[in-house]
Short mmCIF file of C-alpha atoms in Angstrom, two decimals:
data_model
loop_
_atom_site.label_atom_id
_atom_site.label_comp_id
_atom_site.label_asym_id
_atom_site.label_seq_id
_atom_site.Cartn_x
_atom_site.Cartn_y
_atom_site.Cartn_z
CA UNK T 12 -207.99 0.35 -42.29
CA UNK T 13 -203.77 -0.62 -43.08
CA UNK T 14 -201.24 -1.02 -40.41
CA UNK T 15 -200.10 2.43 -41.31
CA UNK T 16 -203.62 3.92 -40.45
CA UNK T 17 -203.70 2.79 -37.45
CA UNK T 18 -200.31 3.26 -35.99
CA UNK T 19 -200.26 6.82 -37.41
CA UNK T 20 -196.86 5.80 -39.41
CA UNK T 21 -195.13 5.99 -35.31
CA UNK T 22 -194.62 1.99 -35.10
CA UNK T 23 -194.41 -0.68 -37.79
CA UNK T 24 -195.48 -3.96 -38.02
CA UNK T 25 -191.82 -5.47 -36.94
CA UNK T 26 -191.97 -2.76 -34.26
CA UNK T 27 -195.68 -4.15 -32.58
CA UNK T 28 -193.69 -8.15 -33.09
CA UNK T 29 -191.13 -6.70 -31.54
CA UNK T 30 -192.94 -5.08 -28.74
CA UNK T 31 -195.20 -7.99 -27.77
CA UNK T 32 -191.98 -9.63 -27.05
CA UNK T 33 -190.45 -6.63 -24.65
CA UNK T 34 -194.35 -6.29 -23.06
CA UNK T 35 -194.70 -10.05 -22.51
CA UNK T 36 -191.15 -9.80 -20.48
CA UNK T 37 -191.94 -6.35 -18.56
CA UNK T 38 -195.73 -7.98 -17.21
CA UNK T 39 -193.67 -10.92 -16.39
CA UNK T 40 -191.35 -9.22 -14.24
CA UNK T 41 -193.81 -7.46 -12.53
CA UNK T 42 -195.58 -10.54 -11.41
CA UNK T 43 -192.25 -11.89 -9.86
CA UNK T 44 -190.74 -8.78 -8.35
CA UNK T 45 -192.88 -9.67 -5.18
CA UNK T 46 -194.07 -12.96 -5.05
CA UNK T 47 -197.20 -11.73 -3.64
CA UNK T 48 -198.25 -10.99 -7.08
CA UNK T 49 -197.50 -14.24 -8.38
CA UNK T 50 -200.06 -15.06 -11.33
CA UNK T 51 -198.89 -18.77 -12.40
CA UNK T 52 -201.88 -19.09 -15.04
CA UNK T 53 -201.26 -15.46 -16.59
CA UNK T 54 -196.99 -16.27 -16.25
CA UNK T 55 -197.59 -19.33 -18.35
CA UNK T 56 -199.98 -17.57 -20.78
CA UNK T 57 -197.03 -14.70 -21.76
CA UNK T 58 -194.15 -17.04 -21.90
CA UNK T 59 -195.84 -19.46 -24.07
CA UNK T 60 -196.24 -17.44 -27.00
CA UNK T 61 -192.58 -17.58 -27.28
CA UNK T 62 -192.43 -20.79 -27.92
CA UNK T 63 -193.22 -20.70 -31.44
CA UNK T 64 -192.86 -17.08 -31.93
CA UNK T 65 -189.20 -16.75 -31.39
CA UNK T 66 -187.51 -17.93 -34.35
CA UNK T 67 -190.25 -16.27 -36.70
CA UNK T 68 -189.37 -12.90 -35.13
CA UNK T 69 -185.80 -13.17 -35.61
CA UNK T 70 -186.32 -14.18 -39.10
CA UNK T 71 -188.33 -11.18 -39.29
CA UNK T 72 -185.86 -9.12 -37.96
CA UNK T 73 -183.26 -10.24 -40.32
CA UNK T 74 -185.15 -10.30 -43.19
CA UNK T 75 -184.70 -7.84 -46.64
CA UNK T 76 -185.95 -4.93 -46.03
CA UNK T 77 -188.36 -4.66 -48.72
CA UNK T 78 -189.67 -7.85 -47.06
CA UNK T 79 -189.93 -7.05 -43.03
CA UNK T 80 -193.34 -5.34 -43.10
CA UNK T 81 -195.25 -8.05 -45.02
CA UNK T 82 -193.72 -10.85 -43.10
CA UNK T 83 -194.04 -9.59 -39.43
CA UNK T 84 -197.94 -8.96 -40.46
CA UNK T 85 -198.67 -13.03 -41.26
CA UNK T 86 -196.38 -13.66 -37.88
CA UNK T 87 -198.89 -11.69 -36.13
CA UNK T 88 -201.59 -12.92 -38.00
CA UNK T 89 -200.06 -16.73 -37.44
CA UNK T 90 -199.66 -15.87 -33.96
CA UNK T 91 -203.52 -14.47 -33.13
CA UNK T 92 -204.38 -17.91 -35.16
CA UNK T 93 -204.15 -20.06 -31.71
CA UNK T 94 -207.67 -19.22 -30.49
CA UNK T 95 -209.96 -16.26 -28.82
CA UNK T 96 -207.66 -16.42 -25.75
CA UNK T 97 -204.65 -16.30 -27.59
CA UNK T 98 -206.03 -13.35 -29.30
CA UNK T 99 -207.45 -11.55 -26.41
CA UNK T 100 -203.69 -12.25 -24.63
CA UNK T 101 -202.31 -9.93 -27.86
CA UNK T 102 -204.80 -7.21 -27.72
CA UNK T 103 -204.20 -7.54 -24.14
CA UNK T 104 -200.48 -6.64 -24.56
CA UNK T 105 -201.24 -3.98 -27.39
CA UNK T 106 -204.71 -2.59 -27.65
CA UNK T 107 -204.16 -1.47 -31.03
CA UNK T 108 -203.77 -4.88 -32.40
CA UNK T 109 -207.66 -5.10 -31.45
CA UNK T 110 -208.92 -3.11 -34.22
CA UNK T 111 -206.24 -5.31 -37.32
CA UNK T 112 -206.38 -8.58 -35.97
CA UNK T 113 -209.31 -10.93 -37.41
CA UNK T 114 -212.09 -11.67 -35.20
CA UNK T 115 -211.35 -15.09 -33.41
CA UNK T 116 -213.32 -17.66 -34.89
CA UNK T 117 -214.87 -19.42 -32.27
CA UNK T 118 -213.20 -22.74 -31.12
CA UNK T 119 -215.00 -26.60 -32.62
CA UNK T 120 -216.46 -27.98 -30.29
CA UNK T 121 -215.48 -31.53 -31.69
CA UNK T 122 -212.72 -32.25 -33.93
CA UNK T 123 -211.40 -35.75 -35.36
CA UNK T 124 -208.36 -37.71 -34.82
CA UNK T 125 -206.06 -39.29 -37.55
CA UNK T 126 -208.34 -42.29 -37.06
CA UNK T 127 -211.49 -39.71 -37.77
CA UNK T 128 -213.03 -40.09 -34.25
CA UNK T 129 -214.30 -37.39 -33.02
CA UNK T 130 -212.99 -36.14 -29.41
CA UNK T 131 -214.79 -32.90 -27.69
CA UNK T 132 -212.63 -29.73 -26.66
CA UNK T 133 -213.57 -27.41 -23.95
CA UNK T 134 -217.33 -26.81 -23.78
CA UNK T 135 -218.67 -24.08 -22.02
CA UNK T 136 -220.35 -25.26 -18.33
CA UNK T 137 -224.49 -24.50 -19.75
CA UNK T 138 -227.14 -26.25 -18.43
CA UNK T 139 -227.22 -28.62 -21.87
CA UNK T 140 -223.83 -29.45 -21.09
CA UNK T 141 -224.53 -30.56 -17.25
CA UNK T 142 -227.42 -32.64 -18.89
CA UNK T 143 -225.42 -34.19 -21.73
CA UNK T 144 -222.28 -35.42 -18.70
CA UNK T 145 -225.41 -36.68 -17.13
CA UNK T 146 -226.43 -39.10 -19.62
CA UNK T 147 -222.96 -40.27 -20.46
CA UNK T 148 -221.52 -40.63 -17.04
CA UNK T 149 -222.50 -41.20 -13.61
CA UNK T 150 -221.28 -38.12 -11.39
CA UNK T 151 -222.78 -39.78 -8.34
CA UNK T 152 -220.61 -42.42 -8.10
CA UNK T 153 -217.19 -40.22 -9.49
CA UNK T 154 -214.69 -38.92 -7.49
CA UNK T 155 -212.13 -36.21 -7.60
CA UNK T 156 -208.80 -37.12 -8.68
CA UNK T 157 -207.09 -33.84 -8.50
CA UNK T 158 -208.01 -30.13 -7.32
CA UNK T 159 -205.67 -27.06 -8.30
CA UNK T 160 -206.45 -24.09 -6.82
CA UNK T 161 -205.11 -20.42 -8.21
CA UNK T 162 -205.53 -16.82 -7.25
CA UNK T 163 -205.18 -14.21 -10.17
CA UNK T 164 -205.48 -11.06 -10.67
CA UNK T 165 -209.12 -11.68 -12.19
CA UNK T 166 -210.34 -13.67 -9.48
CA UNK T 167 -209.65 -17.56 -8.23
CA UNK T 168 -209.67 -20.14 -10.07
CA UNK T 169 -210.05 -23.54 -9.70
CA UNK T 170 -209.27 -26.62 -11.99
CA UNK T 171 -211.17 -29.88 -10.60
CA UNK T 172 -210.86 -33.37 -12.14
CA UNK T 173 -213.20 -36.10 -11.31
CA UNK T 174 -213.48 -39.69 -12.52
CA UNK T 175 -216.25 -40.66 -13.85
CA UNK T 176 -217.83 -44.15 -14.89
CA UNK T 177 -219.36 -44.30 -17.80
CA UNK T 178 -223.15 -44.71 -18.43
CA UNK T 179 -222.44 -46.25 -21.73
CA UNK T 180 -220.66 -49.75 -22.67
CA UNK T 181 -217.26 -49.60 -24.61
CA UNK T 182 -217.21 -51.56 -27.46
CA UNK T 183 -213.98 -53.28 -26.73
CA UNK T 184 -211.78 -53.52 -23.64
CA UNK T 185 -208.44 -51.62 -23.09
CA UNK T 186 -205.05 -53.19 -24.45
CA UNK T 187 -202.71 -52.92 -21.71
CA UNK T 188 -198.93 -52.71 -22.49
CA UNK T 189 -198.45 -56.84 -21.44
CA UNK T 190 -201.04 -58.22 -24.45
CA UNK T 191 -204.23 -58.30 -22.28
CA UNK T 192 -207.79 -56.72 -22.59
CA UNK T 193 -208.87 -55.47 -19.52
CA UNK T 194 -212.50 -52.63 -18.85
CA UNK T 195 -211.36 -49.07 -18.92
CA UNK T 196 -210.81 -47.20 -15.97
CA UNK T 197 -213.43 -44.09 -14.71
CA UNK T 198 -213.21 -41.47 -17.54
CA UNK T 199 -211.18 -37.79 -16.49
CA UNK T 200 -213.77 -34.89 -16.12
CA UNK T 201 -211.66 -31.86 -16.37
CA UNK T 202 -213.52 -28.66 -15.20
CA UNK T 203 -212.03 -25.47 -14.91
CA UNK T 204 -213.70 -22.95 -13.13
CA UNK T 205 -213.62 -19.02 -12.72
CA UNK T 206 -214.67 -16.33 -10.59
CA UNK T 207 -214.93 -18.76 -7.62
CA UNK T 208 -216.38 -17.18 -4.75
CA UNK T 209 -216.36 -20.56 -2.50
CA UNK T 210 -214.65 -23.34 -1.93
CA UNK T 211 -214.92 -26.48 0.80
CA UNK T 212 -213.05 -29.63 -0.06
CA UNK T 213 -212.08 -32.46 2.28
CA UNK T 214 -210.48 -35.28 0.43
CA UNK T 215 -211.90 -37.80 3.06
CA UNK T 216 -215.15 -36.74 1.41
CA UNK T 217 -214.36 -36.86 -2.20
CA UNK T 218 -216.84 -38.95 -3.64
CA UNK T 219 -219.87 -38.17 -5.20
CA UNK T 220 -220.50 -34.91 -8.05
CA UNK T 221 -223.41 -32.95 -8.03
CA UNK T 222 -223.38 -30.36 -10.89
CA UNK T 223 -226.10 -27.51 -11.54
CA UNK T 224 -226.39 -23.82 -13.37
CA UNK T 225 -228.45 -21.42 -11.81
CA UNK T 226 -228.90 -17.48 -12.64
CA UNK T 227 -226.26 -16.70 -9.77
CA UNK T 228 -223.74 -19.24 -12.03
CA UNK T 229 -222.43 -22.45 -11.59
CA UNK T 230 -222.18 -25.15 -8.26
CA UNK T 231 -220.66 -28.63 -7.66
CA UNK T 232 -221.38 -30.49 -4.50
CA UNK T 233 -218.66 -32.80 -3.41
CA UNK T 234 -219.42 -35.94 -0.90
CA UNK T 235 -221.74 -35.18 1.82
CA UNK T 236 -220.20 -31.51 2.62
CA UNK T 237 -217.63 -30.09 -0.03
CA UNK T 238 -218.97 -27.11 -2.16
CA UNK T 239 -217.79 -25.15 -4.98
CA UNK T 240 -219.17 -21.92 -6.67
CA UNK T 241 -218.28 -20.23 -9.60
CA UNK T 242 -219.45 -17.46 -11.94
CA UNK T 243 -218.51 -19.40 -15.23
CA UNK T 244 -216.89 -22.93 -15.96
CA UNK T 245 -215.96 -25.13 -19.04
CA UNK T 246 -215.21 -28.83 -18.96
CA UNK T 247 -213.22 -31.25 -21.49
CA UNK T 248 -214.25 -34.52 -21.24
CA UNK T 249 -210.92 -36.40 -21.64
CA UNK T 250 -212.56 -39.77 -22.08
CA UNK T 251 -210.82 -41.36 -24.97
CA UNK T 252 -214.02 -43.26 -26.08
CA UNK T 253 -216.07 -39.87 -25.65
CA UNK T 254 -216.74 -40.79 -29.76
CA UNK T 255 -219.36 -43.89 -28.33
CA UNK T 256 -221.38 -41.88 -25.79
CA UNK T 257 -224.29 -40.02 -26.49
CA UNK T 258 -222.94 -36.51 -26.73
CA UNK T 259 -219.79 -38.23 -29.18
CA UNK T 260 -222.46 -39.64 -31.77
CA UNK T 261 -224.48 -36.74 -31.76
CA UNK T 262 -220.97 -34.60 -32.77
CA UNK T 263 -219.79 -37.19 -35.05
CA UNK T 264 -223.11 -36.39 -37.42
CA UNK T 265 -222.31 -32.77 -37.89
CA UNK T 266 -218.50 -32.89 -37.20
CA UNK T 267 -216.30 -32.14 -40.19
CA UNK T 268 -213.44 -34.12 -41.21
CA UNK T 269 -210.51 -32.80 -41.76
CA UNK T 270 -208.83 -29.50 -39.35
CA UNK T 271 -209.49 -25.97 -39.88
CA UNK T 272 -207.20 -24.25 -41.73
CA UNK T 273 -204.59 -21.63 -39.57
CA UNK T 274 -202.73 -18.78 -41.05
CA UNK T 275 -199.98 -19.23 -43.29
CA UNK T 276 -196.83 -19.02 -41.01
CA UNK T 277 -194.23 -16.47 -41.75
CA UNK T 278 -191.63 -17.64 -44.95
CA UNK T 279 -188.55 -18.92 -43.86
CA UNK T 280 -186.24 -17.11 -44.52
CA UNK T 281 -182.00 -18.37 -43.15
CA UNK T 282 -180.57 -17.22 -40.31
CA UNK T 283 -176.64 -16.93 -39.42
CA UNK T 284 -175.04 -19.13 -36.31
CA UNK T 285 -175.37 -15.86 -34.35
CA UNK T 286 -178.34 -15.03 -35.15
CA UNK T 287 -180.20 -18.65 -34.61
CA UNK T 288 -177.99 -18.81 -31.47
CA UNK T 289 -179.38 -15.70 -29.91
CA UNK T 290 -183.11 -16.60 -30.91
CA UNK T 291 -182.68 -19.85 -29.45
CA UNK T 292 -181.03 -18.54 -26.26
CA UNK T 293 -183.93 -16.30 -25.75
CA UNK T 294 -186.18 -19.61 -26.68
CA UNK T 295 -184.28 -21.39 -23.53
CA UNK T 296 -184.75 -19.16 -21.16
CA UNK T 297 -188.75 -18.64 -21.90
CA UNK T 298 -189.07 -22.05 -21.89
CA UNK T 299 -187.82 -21.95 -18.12
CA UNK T 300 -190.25 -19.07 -17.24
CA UNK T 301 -193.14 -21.14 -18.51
CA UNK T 302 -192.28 -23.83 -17.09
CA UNK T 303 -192.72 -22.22 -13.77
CA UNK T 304 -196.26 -20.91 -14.96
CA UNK T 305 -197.13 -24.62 -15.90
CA UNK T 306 -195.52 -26.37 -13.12
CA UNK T 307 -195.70 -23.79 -10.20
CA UNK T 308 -193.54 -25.77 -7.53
CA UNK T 309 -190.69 -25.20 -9.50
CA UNK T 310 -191.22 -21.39 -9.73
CA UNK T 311 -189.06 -20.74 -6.14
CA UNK T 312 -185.95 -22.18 -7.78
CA UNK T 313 -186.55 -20.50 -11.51
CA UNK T 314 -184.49 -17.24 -10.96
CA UNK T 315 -187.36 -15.52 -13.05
CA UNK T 316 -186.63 -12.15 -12.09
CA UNK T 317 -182.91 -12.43 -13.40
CA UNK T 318 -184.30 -14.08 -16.84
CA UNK T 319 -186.69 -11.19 -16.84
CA UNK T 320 -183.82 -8.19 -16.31
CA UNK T 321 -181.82 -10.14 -18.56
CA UNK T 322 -184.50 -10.02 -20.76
CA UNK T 323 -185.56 -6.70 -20.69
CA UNK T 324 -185.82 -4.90 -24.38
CA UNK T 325 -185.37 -7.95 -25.92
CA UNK T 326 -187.75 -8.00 -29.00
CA UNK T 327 -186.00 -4.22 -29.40
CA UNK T 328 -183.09 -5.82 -28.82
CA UNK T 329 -183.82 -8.39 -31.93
CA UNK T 330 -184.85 -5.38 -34.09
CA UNK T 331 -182.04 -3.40 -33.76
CA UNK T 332 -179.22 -6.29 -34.40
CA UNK T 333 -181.39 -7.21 -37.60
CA UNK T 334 -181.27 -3.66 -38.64
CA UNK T 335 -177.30 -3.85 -39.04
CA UNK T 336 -175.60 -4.61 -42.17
CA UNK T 337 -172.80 -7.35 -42.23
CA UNK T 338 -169.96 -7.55 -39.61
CA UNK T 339 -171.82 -4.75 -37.13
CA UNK T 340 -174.81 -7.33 -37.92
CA UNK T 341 -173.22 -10.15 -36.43
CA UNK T 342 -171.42 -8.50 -33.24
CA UNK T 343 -174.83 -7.36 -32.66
CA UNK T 344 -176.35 -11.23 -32.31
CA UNK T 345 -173.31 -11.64 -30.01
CA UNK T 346 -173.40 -9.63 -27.69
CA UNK T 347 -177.23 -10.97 -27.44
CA UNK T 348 -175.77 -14.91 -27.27
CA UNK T 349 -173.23 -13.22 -24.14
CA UNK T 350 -176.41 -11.51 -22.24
CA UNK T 351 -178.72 -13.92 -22.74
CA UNK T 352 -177.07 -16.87 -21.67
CA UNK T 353 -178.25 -19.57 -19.02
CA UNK T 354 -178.67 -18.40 -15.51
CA UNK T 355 -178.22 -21.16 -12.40
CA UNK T 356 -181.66 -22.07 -10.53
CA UNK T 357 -182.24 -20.39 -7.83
CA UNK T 358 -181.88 -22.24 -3.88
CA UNK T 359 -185.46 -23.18 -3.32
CA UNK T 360 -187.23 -23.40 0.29
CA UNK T 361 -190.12 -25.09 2.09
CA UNK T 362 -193.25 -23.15 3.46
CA UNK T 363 -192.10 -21.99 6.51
CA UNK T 364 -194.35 -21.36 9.69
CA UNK T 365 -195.19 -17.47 10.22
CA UNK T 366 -197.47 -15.05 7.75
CA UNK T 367 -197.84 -16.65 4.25
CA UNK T 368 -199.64 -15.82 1.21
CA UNK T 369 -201.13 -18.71 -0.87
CA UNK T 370 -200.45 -18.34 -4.80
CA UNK T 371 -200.80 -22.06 -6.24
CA UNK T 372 -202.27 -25.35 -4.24
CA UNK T 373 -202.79 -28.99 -6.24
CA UNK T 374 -204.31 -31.94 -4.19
CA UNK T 375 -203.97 -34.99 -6.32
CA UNK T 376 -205.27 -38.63 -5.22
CA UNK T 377 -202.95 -41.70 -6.35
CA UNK T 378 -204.62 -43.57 -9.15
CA UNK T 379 -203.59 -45.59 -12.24
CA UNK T 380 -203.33 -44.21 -15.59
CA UNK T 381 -201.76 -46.45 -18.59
CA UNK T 382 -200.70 -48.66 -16.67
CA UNK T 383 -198.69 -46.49 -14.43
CA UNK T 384 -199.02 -45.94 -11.02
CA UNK T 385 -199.25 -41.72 -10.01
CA UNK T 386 -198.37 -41.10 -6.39
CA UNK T 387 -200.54 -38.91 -4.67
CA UNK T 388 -199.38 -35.71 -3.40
CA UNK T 389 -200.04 -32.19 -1.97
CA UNK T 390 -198.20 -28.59 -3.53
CA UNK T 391 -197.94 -25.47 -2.11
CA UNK T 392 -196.75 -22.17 -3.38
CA UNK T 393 -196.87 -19.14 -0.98
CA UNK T 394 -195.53 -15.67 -0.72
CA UNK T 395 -193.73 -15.66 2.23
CA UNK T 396 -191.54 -12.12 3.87
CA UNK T 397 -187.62 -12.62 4.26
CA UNK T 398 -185.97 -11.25 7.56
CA UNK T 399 -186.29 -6.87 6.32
CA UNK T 400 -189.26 -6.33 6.80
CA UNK T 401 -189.18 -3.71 3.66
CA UNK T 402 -187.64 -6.05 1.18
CA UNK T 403 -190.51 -7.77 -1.68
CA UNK T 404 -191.51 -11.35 -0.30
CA UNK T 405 -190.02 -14.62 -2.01
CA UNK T 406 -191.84 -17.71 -3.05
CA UNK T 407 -191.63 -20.39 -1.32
CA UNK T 408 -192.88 -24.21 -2.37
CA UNK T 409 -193.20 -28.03 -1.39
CA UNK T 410 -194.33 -31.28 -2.32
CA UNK T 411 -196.01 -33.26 0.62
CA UNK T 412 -196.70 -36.91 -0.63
CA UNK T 413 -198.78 -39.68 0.40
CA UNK T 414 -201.09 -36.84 2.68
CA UNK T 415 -203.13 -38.40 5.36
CA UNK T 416 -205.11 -35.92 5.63
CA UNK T 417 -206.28 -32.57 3.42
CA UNK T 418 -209.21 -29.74 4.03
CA UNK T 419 -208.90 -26.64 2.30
CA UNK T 420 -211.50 -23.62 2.34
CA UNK T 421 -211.48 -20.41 0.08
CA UNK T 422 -210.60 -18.08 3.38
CA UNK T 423 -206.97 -19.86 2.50
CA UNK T 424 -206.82 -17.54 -0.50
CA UNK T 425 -208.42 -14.71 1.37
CA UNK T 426 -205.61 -12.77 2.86
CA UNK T 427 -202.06 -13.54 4.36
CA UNK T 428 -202.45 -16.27 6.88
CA UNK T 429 -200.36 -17.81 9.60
CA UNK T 430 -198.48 -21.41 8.98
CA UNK T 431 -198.04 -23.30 11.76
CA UNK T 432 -196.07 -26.86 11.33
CA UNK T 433 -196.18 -29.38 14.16
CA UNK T 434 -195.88 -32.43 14.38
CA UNK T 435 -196.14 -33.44 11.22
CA UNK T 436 -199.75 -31.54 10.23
CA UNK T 437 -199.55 -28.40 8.29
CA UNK T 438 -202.52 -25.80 9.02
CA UNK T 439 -203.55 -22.19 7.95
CA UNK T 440 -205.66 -21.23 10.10
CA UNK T 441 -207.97 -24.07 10.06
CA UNK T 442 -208.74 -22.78 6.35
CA UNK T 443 -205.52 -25.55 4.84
CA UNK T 444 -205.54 -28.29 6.77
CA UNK T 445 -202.61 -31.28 5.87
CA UNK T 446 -201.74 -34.10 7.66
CA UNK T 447 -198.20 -34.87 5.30
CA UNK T 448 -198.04 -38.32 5.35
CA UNK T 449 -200.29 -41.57 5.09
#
């Protein structure tokens, strides 16, 4: 069944472009007009189609007529090329899209480099895949190297990376930046798991992975005491000399070369200075929304919910200027460069003590990577109420380096808690515990 069957001749394909764009925005906003409802993960998600999605819709917008339809079709088609979860994020915005869009075609699970080696992506958590990480790397002696912790609308989730030695021998040392050959460092485990249901972590007892699937889903045990339980998870080994362990050789006999193809991209066709001035204006400020999806600590000085209401109709917005013919055309684009222009951060504040509502928590240890030293460091993110009672709660967020001390449990995530800040130690409750400095 066409486009036209489907939408009943009431929307075209520029109109669904256009209205991923204005749906994307309007979810946004409603996850930042109380901060209680910040989602960073599902922020992110939204304002990173945009990245690449921009320009192609105001091309679309501004292309012939005769040419609109068939070119807005392969930028939707281009854009539901990313991958299952890009996909399902479409449908997601417009369930209609569910029944034209391709079926996603299910991720590699190896691919090659420009060298040809083969490097894994994100494997789903099975009980093969526990056994395979067992024979290439020894999770009883790894540690974790960073834990992010965040609550969603679907559940918590938590992204855990260990360090790992390997069970197998590189076949050469690692060229450091001064000349010399030196053995590689532990390899980065990155797990990400979902549906978490518990959580005890105490990074005085960080080392030592134990990793198991049962029928009720997936658990690690950390150290002597931590614990964390999950209904699904997926790992990416980010070991670049995955392509000499056991698992690597096995993928490198039945690994293609070369990259799947994607969808063609939508034709380029030329824009005005207006009109690429108002696309990229509207690139500029998604770019600052994600980055406070990706990066979380920033989100209490993003003014999000001013991008967002400057935002507001904005693939419409894009449709209707390319509609216009000639001068009307070009006020059109504008007026869109005036509205959409940058707007200052916002005056960001610590976690105070009182009632507070975790949305985003990272625990990284300090370790070397390329050479470089990373500090390590504690970030919160909490909803947290302003002096009217009545008014939507703000976001408030910190860095606290070098910590001495850090416990966290999943009652931290449970329900508002009460921050209390003395002398030096940060606590929720007993369920956050962190001693800020070392």
């Amino acid at each position: 069944m066409g486009w036209w069957g489907i939408l009943g001749g009431v929307r075209s394909p520029l109109d669904t472009f256009a209205g991923l764009l204005d749906r994307s925005v309007q979810e946004i906003e409603v996850l930042v007009a109380d901060a209680r409802a910040f989602d960073a993960s599902r922020i992110r998600d939204l304002a990173d189609i945009w990245d690449n999605n921009t320009m192609p819709l105001a091309r679309v917008a501004c292309a012939g007529r005769p040419f609109r339809a068939r070119r807005a079709r392969t930028g939707l088609l281009w854009m539901a090329g990313l991958g299952a979860a890009r996909r399902a994020l479409m449908v997601g915005l417009d369930p209609a899209l569910d029944r034209e869009l391709p079926a996603a075609a299910p991720g590699p699970p190896a691919y090659r480099d420009f060298q040809a080696r083969v490097h894994p992506g994100s494997l789903p958590l099975t009980a093969q895949i526990i056994a395979d990480l067992l024979t290439d790397y020894d999770l009883a002696c790894a540690g974790v190297r960073s834990l992010v912790v965040l609550p969603s609308r679907t559940g918590l989730r938590v992204d855990l990376t260990v360090a790992a030695p390997r069970r197998f021998v590189p076949g050469t040392g690692r060229a450091t930046r001064d000349g010399a050959e030196r053995p590689w460092p532990a390899a980065p485990l990155r797990f990400t798991f979902t549906d978490v249901d518990d959580l005890r972590f105490d990074a005085a007892d960080r080392l030592g992975i134990g990793v198991s699937a049962g029928e009720a889903g997936l658990t690690v045990e950390i150290g002597q005491g931590g614990i964390l339980r999950a209904a699904t998870a997926s790992v990416w080994p980010d070991d670049p000399l995955w392509y000499e362990s056991t698992a690597g050789r096995a993928a490198d006999a039945v690994t293609p070369f070369g990259r799947p193809d994607r969808p063609k991209a939508v034709p380029t066709s030329s824009l005005t200075s207006r009109q690429e001035d108002a696309a990229l204006a509207l690139h500029d400020l998604m770019i600052r929304v994600r980055l406070a999806g990706s990066y979380p600590a920033f989100a209490a000085i993003i003014p999000i919910r001013e991008i967002c209401s400057a935002l507001a109709g904005a693939g419409s917005a894009i449709r209707a200027a390319g509609a216009k013919r000639g001068t009307a055309r070009e006020e059109a684009f504008t007026d869109l460069v005036r509205r959409w222009q940058p707007i200052p951060r916002a005056a960001g504040t610590p976690v105070p003590s009182g009632p507070a509502l975790l949305r985003y928590l990272r625990y990284s240890e300090p370790y070397d990577d390329d050479d470089v030293h990373r500090e390590g460091a504690v970030v919160l993110v909490a909803a947290v109420p302003g002096t009217d009672p009545t008014a939507p709660w703000r976001l408030a967020s910190e860095e606290l380096p070098h910590p001495a001390t850090f416990r966290v449990t999943t009652a931290a995530f449970d329900r508002v808690q009460d921050v209390r800040r003395e002398a030096g130690t940060l606590t929720m409750n007993e369920a956050l515990v962190i001693q800020e400095t070392r």
